[in-house]
Coordinates of C-alpha atoms in Angstrom, one line a residue:
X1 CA 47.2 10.2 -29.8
X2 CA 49.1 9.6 -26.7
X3 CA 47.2 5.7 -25.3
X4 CA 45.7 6.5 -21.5
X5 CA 45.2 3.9 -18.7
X6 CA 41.8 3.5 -16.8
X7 CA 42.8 3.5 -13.2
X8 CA 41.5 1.0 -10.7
X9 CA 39.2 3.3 -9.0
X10 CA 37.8 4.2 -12.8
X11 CA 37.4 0.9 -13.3
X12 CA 35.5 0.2 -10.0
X13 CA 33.2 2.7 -10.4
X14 CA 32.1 1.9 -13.9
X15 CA 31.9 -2.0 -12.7
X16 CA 29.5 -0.3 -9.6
X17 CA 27.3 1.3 -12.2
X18 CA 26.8 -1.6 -14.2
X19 CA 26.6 -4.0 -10.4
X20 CA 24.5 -2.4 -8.5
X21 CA 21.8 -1.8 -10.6
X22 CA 21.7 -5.8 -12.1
X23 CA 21.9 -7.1 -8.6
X24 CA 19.2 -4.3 -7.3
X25 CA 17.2 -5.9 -9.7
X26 CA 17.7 -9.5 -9.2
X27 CA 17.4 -8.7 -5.9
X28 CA 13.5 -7.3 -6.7
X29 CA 12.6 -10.1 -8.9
X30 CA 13.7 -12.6 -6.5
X31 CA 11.8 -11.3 -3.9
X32 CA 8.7 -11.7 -6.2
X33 CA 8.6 -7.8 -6.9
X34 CA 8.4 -6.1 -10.0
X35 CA 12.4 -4.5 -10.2
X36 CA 11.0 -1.0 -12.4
X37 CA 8.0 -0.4 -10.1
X38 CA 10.3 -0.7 -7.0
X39 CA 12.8 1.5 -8.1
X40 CA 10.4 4.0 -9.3
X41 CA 8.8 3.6 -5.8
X42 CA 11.9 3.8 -4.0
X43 CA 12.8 7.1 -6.1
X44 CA 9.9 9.2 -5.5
X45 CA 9.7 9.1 -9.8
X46 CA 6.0 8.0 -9.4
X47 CA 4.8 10.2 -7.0
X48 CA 2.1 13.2 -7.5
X49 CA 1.8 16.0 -6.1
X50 CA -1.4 17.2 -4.7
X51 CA -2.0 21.6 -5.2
X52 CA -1.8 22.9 -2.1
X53 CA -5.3 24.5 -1.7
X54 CA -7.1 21.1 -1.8
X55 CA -6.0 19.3 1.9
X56 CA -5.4 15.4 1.2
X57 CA -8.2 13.1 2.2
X58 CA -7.9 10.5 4.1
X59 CA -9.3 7.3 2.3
X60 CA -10.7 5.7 5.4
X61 CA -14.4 6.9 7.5
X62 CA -13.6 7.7 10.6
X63 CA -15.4 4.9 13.0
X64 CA -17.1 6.3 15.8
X65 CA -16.0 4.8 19.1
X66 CA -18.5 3.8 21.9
X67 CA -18.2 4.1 25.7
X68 CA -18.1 0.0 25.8
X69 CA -15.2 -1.1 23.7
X70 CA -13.2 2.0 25.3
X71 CA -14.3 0.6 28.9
X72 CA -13.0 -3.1 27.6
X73 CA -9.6 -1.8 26.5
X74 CA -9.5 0.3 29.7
X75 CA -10.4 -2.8 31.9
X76 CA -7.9 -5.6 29.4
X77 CA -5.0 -2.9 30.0
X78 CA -5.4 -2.4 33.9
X79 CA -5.3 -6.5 34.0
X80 CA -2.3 -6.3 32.2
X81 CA -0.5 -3.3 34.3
X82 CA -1.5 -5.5 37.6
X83 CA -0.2 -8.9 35.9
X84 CA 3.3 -6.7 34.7
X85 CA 3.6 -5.0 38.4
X86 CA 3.0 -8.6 39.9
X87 CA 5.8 -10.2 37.4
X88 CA 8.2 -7.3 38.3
X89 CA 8.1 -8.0 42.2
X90 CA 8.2 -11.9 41.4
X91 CA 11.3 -10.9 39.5
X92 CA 12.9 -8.4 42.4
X93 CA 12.4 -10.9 44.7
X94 CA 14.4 -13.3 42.3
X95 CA 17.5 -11.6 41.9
X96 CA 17.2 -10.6 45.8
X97 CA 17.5 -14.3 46.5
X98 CA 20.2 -15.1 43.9
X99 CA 22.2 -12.3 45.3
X100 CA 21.9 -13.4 48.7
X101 CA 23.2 -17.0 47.7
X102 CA 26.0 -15.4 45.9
X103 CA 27.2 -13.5 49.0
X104 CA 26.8 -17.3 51.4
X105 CA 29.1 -19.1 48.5
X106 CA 31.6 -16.3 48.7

């Protein structure tokens, strides 16, 4: 039986499949994750399909919103546009001034 080499790239990919996988894992348990569970999550292997006649239901109630927190938010978020606008112009007016003293030390 005539004796055959492995080649470097054959021997690269069987060190990869033997690599990856142990560091992927250390990797997982390091981080305090269970290393099976992940991969299986990362995979899709754990996933179930729901039939397609029943729609998927969300897990949370919808909350009802009321006119007064919605007011609030509305009210927070137009102090925060004004306080935004009034940080941009302080800015402009900034680099206006810089630029001027650029152009006098030229």
């Amino acid at each position: 039986m005539p004796r055959r080499k492995v080649t470097p790239f054959a021997r690269f990919l069987l060190a990869m499949i033997i690599i990856v996988p142990l560091a992927f894992a250390g990797a997982s348990y390091i981080n305090g994750e269970d290393p099976i569970a992940n991969f299986k999550s990362i995979t899709g292997m754990e996933t179930t399909e729901q039939p397609k006649e029943a729609p998927a239901k969300d897990s949370k109630p919808k909350e009802k919103t009321s006119e007064k927190p919605a007011t609030e938010s509305i009210e927070a978020l137009k102090k925060e546009n004004a306080r935004l606008k009034r940080e941009i112009k302080e800015r402009d007016q900034a680099i206006k001034d810089l630029q001027e003293q650029l152009k006098n030390s030229q």
